DNA sequence: CCTGCATTTCCTGTTT
DNA sequence: CAAACAGGAAATGCAG
C-alpha cells in the first residue's frame, strides 16, 4: 500500500498580533460555549458486537478529540473552527474579514461544500488550502478508519483464520501522525484517538454536561485519582465525584508507596493495553490562553457558558473576582489542558505564582477571591466595553473583540 | 540538545 | 476539623 499523501501546508509568518489575537479569542469564545455532540457512527453498520463496542468507545472519546485526530466527517463545530483557525493562523488571511457563520458548521456540513464554495467563503488562497486539507484528511481518515476497524477485529478475533493473516502497516494505521509529524515537527498530529481510548468512564465532561452531572457521567476523577488533592473533591457542594472502588484505592496506595518523591511524577499510562500502540510523547499542549487568561475569559464572557456562575466579579472595576464553583473551573481548565486530574488545589497553586509576576494581586482574608494585577489585561470594562455582558452571543462578537486587547503574555514576565 | 517558561504535582505548615 | 491558603521543591511539556 502506498503511503498516504501529506497535506502540503506551509507555515507562513504570523498575521499581525491583533489579528492573531482575534483569531485565538474567537476560538476561545466558541470553545467555552459550545456543547459538542457525541459523534454518530450510525452510518456504519456491522454485525460484529466487538466492533460496536469499539465504535461506542470512539464515539464517547470523540467528544474531546481535536480535529486532526478524526475524520472530518465527524467533526464537531468546534473541530471545524479549530481547523479553520489553524489555517488562518498559518496564513496571511485577514481574520477580520472572516464571518463566524462560515465557521459555524459541523464536519458533515463542511464535507458537503464544494471547492468553489470554500473559495468563495474563505478566499482563493485560504479556501484552496482548506479544500486541499479537507480532501486529503477525508481520504486519509477513510483509510485510517478501515485499518483501525481491521486492527480491532484482529484483536477481537485473534484466531479468525482469514483475519489473522492480515497485517496492517503501522504507517497506514497512523497515517496522520507519521506523516504530519515529519512535516510539522511539533505539531500534534498523532493518533491520539487510539492512544487515549480507554473506558468510557475515562472521558471527562464537555463543558456544561459535566458541570452539572459529573458524577452521573462517570466523571474525570474516576480515571486518575492518584493525587492526594482528590481529597478536595468533596469540597465543593456543587460537585460530587464518583467514589473510588476499594481496588482503585488499594492500587493508588501501592503506586504511591512505590514512587513517592517530590515534584511532579511522569504521567503514567494506566492502560498498558494501549500504551505501546502509539508514540507516547504528547507534544504541544493545545494552543491557547494561559490560566489567568482562561479565568479572565470566563469572567468577561459569562454568557458563553451554559453553566453560569462558575466565577463572579466581586469588584469589576478593581478586578476582584471569586471562584464560585472552584472545582468546576478547575475541571474546565483541566479539560482545556487535557488533564483530567486537575483540581482547584493545583489550579490555585498556579494562581499563586501569578502574585510574584503581578498578574494577580493578593486579596487577604477572602477565600477563593483573587484580583487582577497590573500585568494582566483584557478584563477592564474599558477593554471589554464592546462586549455587553448580558447579550447573547452573536456572530458580530467575533470581529468586535477589541483590537487593543492584545496578548502580552511574554511581556508579563517575572 | 539545551534552556527557559508556565504550569503541574506533591508536600508541609498555617489560617480561616 | 475541613477547606483554603501559602509557598518550596521538583518534574513536565512546549517553544525558541
Short mmCIF file of C-alpha atoms (C1' of nucleotides) in Angstrom, two decimals:
data_model
loop_
_atom_site.label_atom_id
_atom_site.label_comp_id
_atom_site.label_asym_id
_atom_site.label_seq_id
_atom_site.Cartn_x
_atom_site.Cartn_y
_atom_site.Cartn_z
CA UNK A 1 0.00 0.00 0.00
CA UNK A 2 1.40 3.37 -0.87
CA UNK A 3 1.92 5.97 1.75
CA UNK A 4 -0.89 8.44 2.11
CA UNK A 5 -0.46 11.86 0.69
CA UNK A 6 0.53 14.56 3.08
CA UNK A 7 -1.10 17.95 3.02
CA UNK A 8 1.25 20.49 1.63
CA UNK A 9 0.77 23.26 4.07
CA UNK A 10 3.47 25.75 4.69
CA UNK A 11 3.52 27.67 7.91
CA UNK A 12 3.68 31.25 6.88
CA UNK A 13 4.69 34.10 9.13
CA UNK A 14 2.11 35.07 11.65
CA UNK A 15 -0.50 37.63 10.96
CA UNK A 16 -0.35 40.82 12.89
CA UNK A 17 -0.70 40.41 16.64
CA UNK A 18 -4.12 41.94 16.68
CA UNK A 19 -5.35 39.60 14.02
CA UNK A 20 -3.96 36.64 15.78
CA UNK A 21 -5.45 37.82 19.00
CA UNK A 22 -8.82 37.92 17.37
CA UNK A 23 -8.39 34.50 15.89
CA UNK A 24 -7.49 32.99 19.18
CA UNK A 25 -10.13 34.85 21.03
CA UNK A 26 -12.71 33.75 18.57
CA UNK A 27 -11.66 30.21 19.04
CA UNK A 28 -11.87 30.59 22.77
CA UNK A 29 -15.26 32.15 22.64
CA UNK A 30 -16.65 29.25 20.81
CA UNK A 31 -14.66 26.69 22.69
CA UNK A 32 -16.13 27.55 26.02
CA UNK A 33 -19.68 27.92 24.95
CA UNK A 34 -20.23 25.04 22.69
CA UNK A 35 -21.68 21.81 23.80
CA UNK A 36 -20.27 19.29 21.48
CA UNK A 37 -22.35 16.45 20.33
CA UNK A 38 -21.06 12.95 20.54
CA UNK A 39 -20.19 11.68 17.17
CA UNK A 40 -22.56 9.38 15.50
CA UNK A 41 -21.42 6.23 13.89
CA UNK A 42 -24.87 5.18 12.93
CA UNK A 43 -23.92 5.22 9.32
CA UNK A 44 -21.66 2.31 9.98
CA UNK A 45 -23.20 -0.98 10.47
CA UNK A 46 -21.50 -4.14 11.47
CA UNK A 47 -22.76 -7.46 12.64
CA UNK A 48 -19.83 -7.82 14.99
CA UNK A 49 -20.54 -6.80 18.52
CA UNK A 50 -16.90 -6.17 19.30
CA UNK A 51 -16.73 -3.54 16.65
CA UNK A 52 -19.85 -1.99 18.03
CA UNK A 53 -18.19 -1.61 21.38
CA UNK A 54 -15.17 -0.12 19.79
CA UNK A 55 -17.24 2.40 17.96
CA UNK A 56 -19.07 3.20 21.11
CA UNK A 57 -15.78 3.96 22.79
CA UNK A 58 -14.60 6.01 19.89
CA UNK A 59 -17.85 7.87 19.87
CA UNK A 60 -17.50 8.73 23.52
CA UNK A 61 -13.94 9.72 23.12
CA UNK A 62 -14.68 11.86 20.15
CA UNK A 63 -16.36 14.47 22.23
CA UNK A 64 -12.89 15.56 23.15
CA UNK A 65 -10.60 14.87 20.30
CA UNK A 66 -9.04 17.51 18.17
CA UNK A 67 -9.87 17.97 14.56
CA UNK A 68 -6.64 16.42 13.38
CA UNK A 69 -7.46 13.28 15.26
CA UNK A 70 -10.55 12.25 13.43
CA UNK A 71 -12.34 12.06 10.17
CA UNK A 72 -13.61 15.46 9.08
CA UNK A 73 -16.98 13.87 8.51
CA UNK A 74 -17.37 13.56 12.25
CA UNK A 75 -16.02 16.90 13.28
CA UNK A 76 -18.00 18.96 15.69
CA UNK A 77 -18.48 22.63 15.07
CA UNK A 78 -15.62 23.23 17.42
CA UNK A 79 -13.38 20.93 15.46
CA UNK A 80 -14.26 22.80 12.29
CA UNK A 81 -13.49 26.09 13.95
CA UNK A 82 -10.19 24.82 15.26
CA UNK A 83 -9.28 23.52 11.87
CA UNK A 84 -10.06 26.83 10.20
CA UNK A 85 -8.25 28.71 12.94
CA UNK A 86 -5.20 26.60 12.39
CA UNK A 87 -5.03 27.54 8.74
CA UNK A 88 -5.97 31.14 9.31
CA UNK A 89 -3.19 31.38 11.80
CA UNK A 90 -0.74 29.91 9.38
CA UNK A 91 -1.66 32.17 6.53
CA UNK A 92 -1.84 35.83 5.82
CA UNK A 93 -5.56 35.69 5.73
CA UNK A 94 -7.17 38.73 7.26
CA UNK A 95 -9.21 37.21 10.03
CA UNK A 96 -11.30 40.29 10.41
CA UNK A 97 -12.96 39.56 7.11
CA UNK A 98 -13.97 36.12 8.21
CA UNK A 99 -17.52 35.66 9.33
CA UNK A 100 -18.10 33.20 12.09
CA UNK A 101 -21.14 31.97 10.26
CA UNK A 102 -18.76 30.38 7.78
CA UNK A 103 -17.11 28.56 10.62
CA UNK A 104 -20.25 27.54 12.38
CA UNK A 105 -20.87 24.20 10.81
CA UNK A 106 -20.15 20.67 11.71
CA UNK A 107 -17.87 18.37 9.82
CA UNK A 108 -20.63 16.70 7.91
CA UNK A 109 -21.83 20.02 6.56
CA UNK A 110 -18.28 21.06 5.83
CA UNK A 111 -17.65 17.95 3.80
CA UNK A 112 -20.63 18.75 1.60
CA UNK A 113 -19.08 22.01 0.48
CA UNK A 114 -17.65 22.20 -2.98
CA UNK A 115 -14.30 23.68 -3.76
CA UNK A 116 -15.95 26.74 -5.22
CA UNK A 117 -17.99 27.24 -2.12
CA UNK A 118 -14.91 27.09 0.05
CA UNK A 119 -13.11 29.52 -2.20
CA UNK A 120 -15.94 31.98 -2.08
CA UNK A 121 -16.21 31.69 1.67
CA UNK A 122 -12.55 31.85 2.57
CA UNK A 123 -10.92 33.43 -0.45
CA UNK A 124 -8.74 31.95 -3.09
CA UNK A 125 -5.70 31.26 -1.02
CA UNK A 126 -7.15 30.11 2.26
CA UNK A 127 -10.09 28.48 0.57
CA UNK A 128 -7.82 26.44 -1.63
CA UNK A 129 -5.74 25.43 1.35
CA UNK A 130 -8.79 24.39 3.26
CA UNK A 131 -10.16 22.46 0.35
CA UNK A 132 -6.91 20.65 -0.16
CA UNK A 133 -6.54 19.89 3.51
CA UNK A 134 -10.09 18.68 3.77
CA UNK A 135 -9.87 16.44 0.77
CA UNK A 136 -6.72 14.81 1.95
CA UNK A 137 -7.89 14.44 5.51
CA UNK A 138 -11.06 12.82 4.30
CA UNK A 139 -9.29 10.29 2.16
CA UNK A 140 -6.72 9.65 4.82
CA UNK A 141 -9.19 9.03 7.57
CA UNK A 142 -11.38 6.88 5.45
CA UNK A 143 -8.38 4.66 5.02
CA UNK A 144 -7.35 5.00 8.60
CA UNK A 145 -10.77 4.05 9.84
CA UNK A 146 -10.82 0.94 7.78
CA UNK A 147 -7.44 -0.06 9.10
CA UNK A 148 -8.43 0.65 12.66
CA UNK A 149 -11.52 -1.46 12.33
CA UNK A 150 -9.49 -4.21 10.83
CA UNK A 151 -6.98 -3.93 13.59
CA UNK A 152 -9.58 -4.16 16.29
CA UNK A 153 -11.14 -7.04 14.53
CA UNK A 154 -7.84 -8.85 14.77
CA UNK A 155 -7.75 -8.23 18.49
CA UNK A 156 -11.32 -9.36 18.94
CA UNK A 157 -10.91 -12.45 16.91
CA UNK A 158 -7.26 -13.42 17.07
CA UNK A 159 -7.97 -16.91 15.91
CA UNK A 160 -10.07 -15.96 13.00
CA UNK A 161 -8.25 -17.79 10.22
CA UNK A 162 -8.52 -15.27 7.48
CA UNK A 163 -8.07 -12.14 9.55
CA UNK A 164 -5.06 -13.48 11.33
CA UNK A 165 -3.20 -13.47 8.10
CA UNK A 166 -3.77 -9.80 7.58
CA UNK A 167 -1.14 -7.35 8.64
CA UNK A 168 -1.69 -3.70 8.96
CA UNK A 169 1.20 -1.47 8.24
CA UNK A 170 1.97 0.94 11.07
CA UNK A 171 2.24 3.86 8.76
CA UNK A 172 -1.14 3.13 7.38
CA UNK A 173 -2.68 2.68 10.77
CA UNK A 174 -1.46 6.08 11.85
CA UNK A 175 -1.01 7.90 8.63
CA UNK A 176 -1.66 11.26 10.10
CA UNK A 177 0.85 11.08 12.84
CA UNK A 178 3.65 9.54 10.93
CA UNK A 179 3.41 11.87 8.01
CA UNK A 180 2.27 15.06 9.62
CA UNK A 181 4.80 14.90 12.38
CA UNK A 182 7.51 14.67 9.82
CA UNK A 183 6.29 17.85 8.26
CA UNK A 184 5.14 19.83 11.21
CA UNK A 185 7.64 18.58 13.67
CA UNK A 186 5.98 19.62 16.87
CA UNK A 187 2.50 19.72 15.59
CA UNK A 188 0.32 17.30 17.48
CA UNK A 189 -0.57 15.09 14.63
CA UNK A 190 -0.81 11.73 16.15
CA UNK A 191 -3.39 9.18 16.56
CA UNK A 192 -4.45 10.19 19.99
CA UNK A 193 -7.76 8.59 19.35
CA UNK A 194 -6.09 5.25 19.62
CA UNK A 195 -3.81 6.16 22.46
CA UNK A 196 -6.48 7.62 24.59
CA UNK A 197 -9.22 5.15 24.15
CA UNK A 198 -9.73 3.56 27.49
CA UNK A 199 -13.04 3.04 29.08
CA UNK A 200 -15.92 5.38 28.61
CA UNK A 201 -15.61 6.46 32.19
CA UNK A 202 -12.19 7.82 31.45
CA UNK A 203 -13.56 10.59 29.45
CA UNK A 204 -14.25 13.89 31.00
CA UNK A 205 -17.15 16.10 30.52
CA UNK A 206 -17.77 18.58 27.84
CA UNK A 207 -18.46 21.92 29.35
CA UNK A 208 -21.99 22.12 30.59
CA UNK A 209 -22.82 18.48 30.66
CA UNK A 210 -20.09 17.73 33.11
CA UNK A 211 -20.54 20.75 35.20
CA UNK A 212 -23.94 19.67 36.14
CA UNK A 213 -23.55 15.96 36.26
CA UNK A 214 -20.00 14.86 36.50
CA UNK A 215 -20.75 12.02 38.78
CA UNK A 216 -23.55 10.71 36.72
CA UNK A 217 -21.36 10.53 33.69
CA UNK A 218 -18.56 8.81 35.49
CA UNK A 219 -16.59 11.95 35.74
CA UNK A 220 -12.98 12.53 35.25
CA UNK A 221 -11.90 11.56 38.68
CA UNK A 222 -12.72 8.00 38.08
CA UNK A 223 -9.73 7.78 35.89
CA UNK A 224 -6.85 9.22 37.75
CA UNK A 225 -7.42 9.80 41.40
CA UNK A 226 -3.78 9.37 42.21
CA UNK A 227 -3.15 12.75 43.66
CA UNK A 228 -3.99 13.49 47.24
CA UNK A 229 -5.73 16.60 46.06
CA UNK A 230 -8.58 14.35 45.21
CA UNK A 231 -9.48 14.88 48.80
CA UNK A 232 -10.77 18.22 47.81
CA UNK A 233 -13.22 16.63 45.50
CA UNK A 234 -15.91 16.70 48.08
CA UNK A 235 -15.18 20.22 48.98
CA UNK A 236 -17.49 21.79 46.56
CA UNK A 237 -21.14 21.49 47.32
CA UNK A 238 -22.00 21.81 43.66
CA UNK A 239 -19.73 18.94 42.91
CA UNK A 240 -19.81 15.32 43.67
CA UNK A 241 -17.41 12.82 42.26
CA UNK A 242 -17.81 9.14 41.87
CA UNK A 243 -16.48 7.20 44.76
CA UNK A 244 -13.41 5.15 44.24
CA UNK A 245 -13.64 1.46 44.48
CA UNK A 246 -11.57 -0.30 47.09
CA UNK A 247 -9.47 -1.82 44.36
CA UNK A 248 -8.73 1.60 42.95
CA UNK A 249 -7.80 2.95 46.34
CA UNK A 250 -5.57 -0.01 47.03
CA UNK A 251 -3.84 0.40 43.71
CA UNK A 252 -3.35 4.05 44.44
CA UNK A 253 -1.71 3.35 47.76
CA UNK A 254 0.63 0.83 46.27
CA UNK A 255 1.57 3.21 43.50
CA UNK A 256 2.30 5.97 45.93
CA UNK A 257 4.34 3.76 48.19
CA UNK A 258 6.44 2.63 45.29
CA UNK A 259 7.22 6.01 43.85
CA UNK A 260 6.96 8.90 46.14
CA UNK A 261 9.20 11.83 45.83
CA UNK A 262 8.95 15.49 45.48
CA UNK A 263 7.75 17.02 42.34
CA UNK A 264 5.66 16.01 39.54
CA UNK A 265 5.73 12.37 38.61
CA UNK A 266 5.78 11.35 34.99
CA UNK A 267 2.41 10.85 33.53
CA UNK A 268 1.56 7.21 33.55
CA UNK A 269 -0.48 5.43 31.01
CA UNK A 270 -2.91 3.46 33.04
CA UNK A 271 -3.89 1.16 30.29
CA UNK A 272 -0.91 -0.86 29.22
CA UNK A 273 -3.00 -2.41 26.54
CA UNK A 274 -2.73 0.76 24.58
CA UNK A 275 0.49 2.09 25.93
CA UNK A 276 2.58 0.57 23.21
CA UNK A 277 0.21 1.29 20.48
CA UNK A 278 1.45 4.69 19.50
CA UNK A 279 4.11 7.11 20.45
CA UNK A 280 3.64 8.36 23.96
CA UNK A 281 5.09 11.78 23.51
CA UNK A 282 2.29 14.22 23.77
CA UNK A 283 3.93 17.14 22.18
CA UNK A 284 2.32 20.51 22.16
CA UNK A 285 -0.26 21.46 24.65
CA UNK A 286 -3.14 22.86 22.75
CA UNK A 287 -2.59 26.39 21.71
CA UNK A 288 -4.50 28.70 23.91
CA UNK A 289 -4.61 31.01 26.79
CA UNK A 290 -2.70 30.92 29.96
CA UNK A 291 -4.51 30.17 33.14
CA UNK A 292 -5.14 33.78 34.05
CA UNK A 293 -6.46 34.43 30.56
CA UNK A 294 -8.69 31.42 30.82
CA UNK A 295 -10.04 32.74 34.10
CA UNK A 296 -10.44 36.19 32.65
CA UNK A 297 -12.35 34.87 29.69
CA UNK A 298 -14.79 33.06 31.93
CA UNK A 299 -15.34 36.27 33.82
CA UNK A 300 -15.81 38.55 30.86
CA UNK A 301 -17.91 36.12 28.86
CA UNK A 302 -20.25 34.57 31.39
CA UNK A 303 -22.94 34.47 28.77
CA UNK A 304 -20.91 31.98 26.83
CA UNK A 305 -21.30 29.32 29.46
CA UNK A 306 -24.42 27.31 29.66
CA UNK A 307 -23.50 26.77 33.26
CA UNK A 308 -23.11 30.23 34.52
CA UNK A 309 -21.92 31.13 37.92
CA UNK A 310 -18.58 29.42 37.75
CA UNK A 311 -16.96 32.66 38.72
CA UNK A 312 -18.16 36.11 39.52
CA UNK A 313 -16.88 39.61 39.85
CA UNK A 314 -16.63 40.93 43.35
CA UNK A 315 -15.46 44.29 42.17
CA UNK A 316 -15.36 44.59 38.45
CA UNK A 317 -13.61 47.94 38.37
CA UNK A 318 -10.87 46.74 40.67
CA UNK A 319 -10.59 43.40 39.00
CA UNK A 320 -11.58 41.45 42.08
CA UNK A 321 -13.22 38.14 41.36
CA UNK A 322 -14.21 34.98 43.09
CA UNK A 323 -14.30 31.32 42.23
CA UNK A 324 -17.86 30.31 42.86
CA UNK A 325 -17.57 26.75 41.64
CA UNK A 326 -13.90 26.26 42.20
CA UNK A 327 -13.71 22.60 41.34
CA UNK A 328 -15.83 23.10 38.26
CA UNK A 329 -13.50 25.78 36.99
CA UNK A 330 -10.55 23.52 37.72
CA UNK A 331 -12.20 20.76 35.74
CA UNK A 332 -12.83 23.09 32.86
CA UNK A 333 -9.22 24.16 32.97
CA UNK A 334 -8.18 20.55 33.12
CA UNK A 335 -10.33 19.79 30.16
CA UNK A 336 -8.68 22.54 28.22
CA UNK A 337 -5.27 21.23 29.08
CA UNK A 338 -6.33 17.62 28.58
CA UNK A 339 -5.62 16.91 32.18
CA UNK A 340 -8.43 15.08 33.85
CA UNK A 341 -6.81 15.20 37.26
CA UNK A 342 -6.80 18.94 37.60
CA UNK A 343 -8.14 20.21 40.88
CA UNK A 344 -8.70 23.58 42.39
CA UNK A 345 -5.84 22.96 44.73
CA UNK A 346 -3.45 22.60 41.85
CA UNK A 347 -5.01 25.39 39.89
CA UNK A 348 -4.72 27.66 42.88
CA UNK A 349 -1.01 26.94 43.15
CA UNK A 350 -0.61 28.21 39.64
CA UNK A 351 -2.70 31.22 40.55
CA UNK A 352 -0.44 31.96 43.48
CA UNK A 353 2.57 32.00 41.21
CA UNK A 354 0.94 34.94 39.48
CA UNK A 355 1.35 37.08 42.56
CA UNK A 356 5.05 37.34 42.03
CA UNK A 357 4.59 38.30 38.41
CA UNK A 358 1.93 40.79 39.38
CA UNK A 359 -0.55 39.25 37.08
CA UNK A 360 -2.61 38.84 40.22
CA UNK A 361 -2.64 40.85 43.41
CA UNK A 362 -3.24 39.27 46.75
CA UNK A 363 -6.58 39.59 48.41
CA UNK A 364 -6.06 38.75 52.02
CA UNK A 365 -8.62 37.13 54.18
CA UNK A 366 -11.08 36.29 51.47
CA UNK A 367 -11.30 32.71 50.39
CA UNK A 368 -11.42 31.94 46.69
CA UNK A 369 -11.03 35.61 45.91
CA UNK A 370 -8.32 36.96 43.62
CA UNK A 371 -7.60 40.25 41.98
CA UNK A 372 -6.10 41.01 38.62
CA UNK A 373 -2.80 42.78 38.84
CA UNK A 374 -1.05 45.33 36.71
CA UNK A 375 0.44 42.75 34.41
CA UNK A 376 -2.90 41.32 33.42
CA UNK A 377 -5.04 42.84 30.76
CA UNK A 378 -8.24 42.43 28.88
CA UNK A 379 -10.53 42.35 31.89
CA UNK A 380 -11.15 46.04 32.41
CA UNK A 381 -14.50 47.45 31.48
CA UNK A 382 -12.87 49.82 29.02
CA UNK A 383 -11.16 46.94 27.33
CA UNK A 384 -14.26 44.88 27.07
CA UNK A 385 -16.90 47.55 26.55
CA UNK A 386 -17.52 46.23 23.09
CA UNK A 387 -18.93 43.22 24.80
CA UNK A 388 -22.20 43.86 26.57
CA UNK A 389 -22.12 41.34 29.35
CA UNK A 390 -25.73 40.37 29.04
CA UNK A 391 -26.16 39.95 25.37
CA UNK A 392 -26.40 36.56 23.91
CA UNK A 393 -23.54 35.60 21.73
CA UNK A 394 -23.78 36.76 18.20
CA UNK A 395 -21.59 36.45 15.24
CA UNK A 396 -20.63 40.09 15.47
CA UNK A 397 -18.86 39.29 18.68
CA UNK A 398 -16.11 37.73 16.72
CA UNK A 399 -14.98 40.84 14.99
CA UNK A 400 -15.94 43.12 17.82
CA UNK A 401 -13.28 41.88 20.13
CA UNK A 402 -11.25 44.95 20.98
CA UNK A 403 -8.13 45.41 18.95
CA UNK A 404 -6.19 46.80 21.85
CA UNK A 405 -6.71 43.68 23.83
CA UNK A 406 -3.57 42.16 22.53
CA UNK A 407 -1.82 39.44 24.34
CA UNK A 408 1.16 40.39 26.34
CA UNK A 409 1.88 37.09 27.84
CA UNK A 410 5.55 37.37 27.15
CA UNK A 411 5.57 40.87 28.47
CA UNK A 412 4.29 39.83 31.81
CA UNK A 413 7.43 38.04 32.72
CA UNK A 414 8.85 37.90 36.18
"C1'" DC B 1 20.17 19.12 22.52
"C1'" DC B 2 19.75 22.88 25.72
"C1'" DT B 3 17.34 26.37 28.20
"C1'" DG B 4 13.52 28.97 29.92
"C1'" DC B 5 8.80 29.37 30.84
"C1'" DA B 6 4.41 28.10 32.55
"C1'" DT B 7 2.48 25.25 34.68
"C1'" DT B 8 1.60 20.59 37.36
"C1'" DT B 9 2.27 17.75 41.17
"C1'" DC B 10 3.25 16.97 45.85
"C1'" DC B 11 4.16 18.35 50.27
"C1'" DT B 12 4.28 20.71 54.94
"C1'" DG B 13 2.67 24.12 57.57
"C1'" DT B 14 -0.66 27.96 58.58
"C1'" DT B 15 -5.01 30.36 58.60
"C1'" DT B 16 -9.91 30.75 58.38
"C1'" DC C 1 -12.00 19.68 61.82
"C1'" DA C 2 -12.09 20.69 56.97
"C1'" DA C 3 -11.14 23.72 53.41
"C1'" DA C 4 -8.40 27.07 51.67
"C1'" DC C 5 -4.09 29.42 51.57
"C1'" DA C 6 1.00 29.73 51.27
"C1'" DG C 7 4.98 28.66 49.18
"C1'" DG C 8 9.13 25.35 48.50
"C1'" DA C 9 10.73 21.76 45.53
"C1'" DA C 10 10.87 19.14 41.60
"C1'" DA C 11 9.04 17.43 37.33
"C1'" DT C 12 6.72 18.01 32.77
"C1'" DG C 13 5.97 19.64 28.15
"C1'" DC C 14 6.43 23.03 24.88
"C1'" DA C 15 8.80 26.94 22.45
"C1'" DG C 16 12.70 29.05 20.88
#
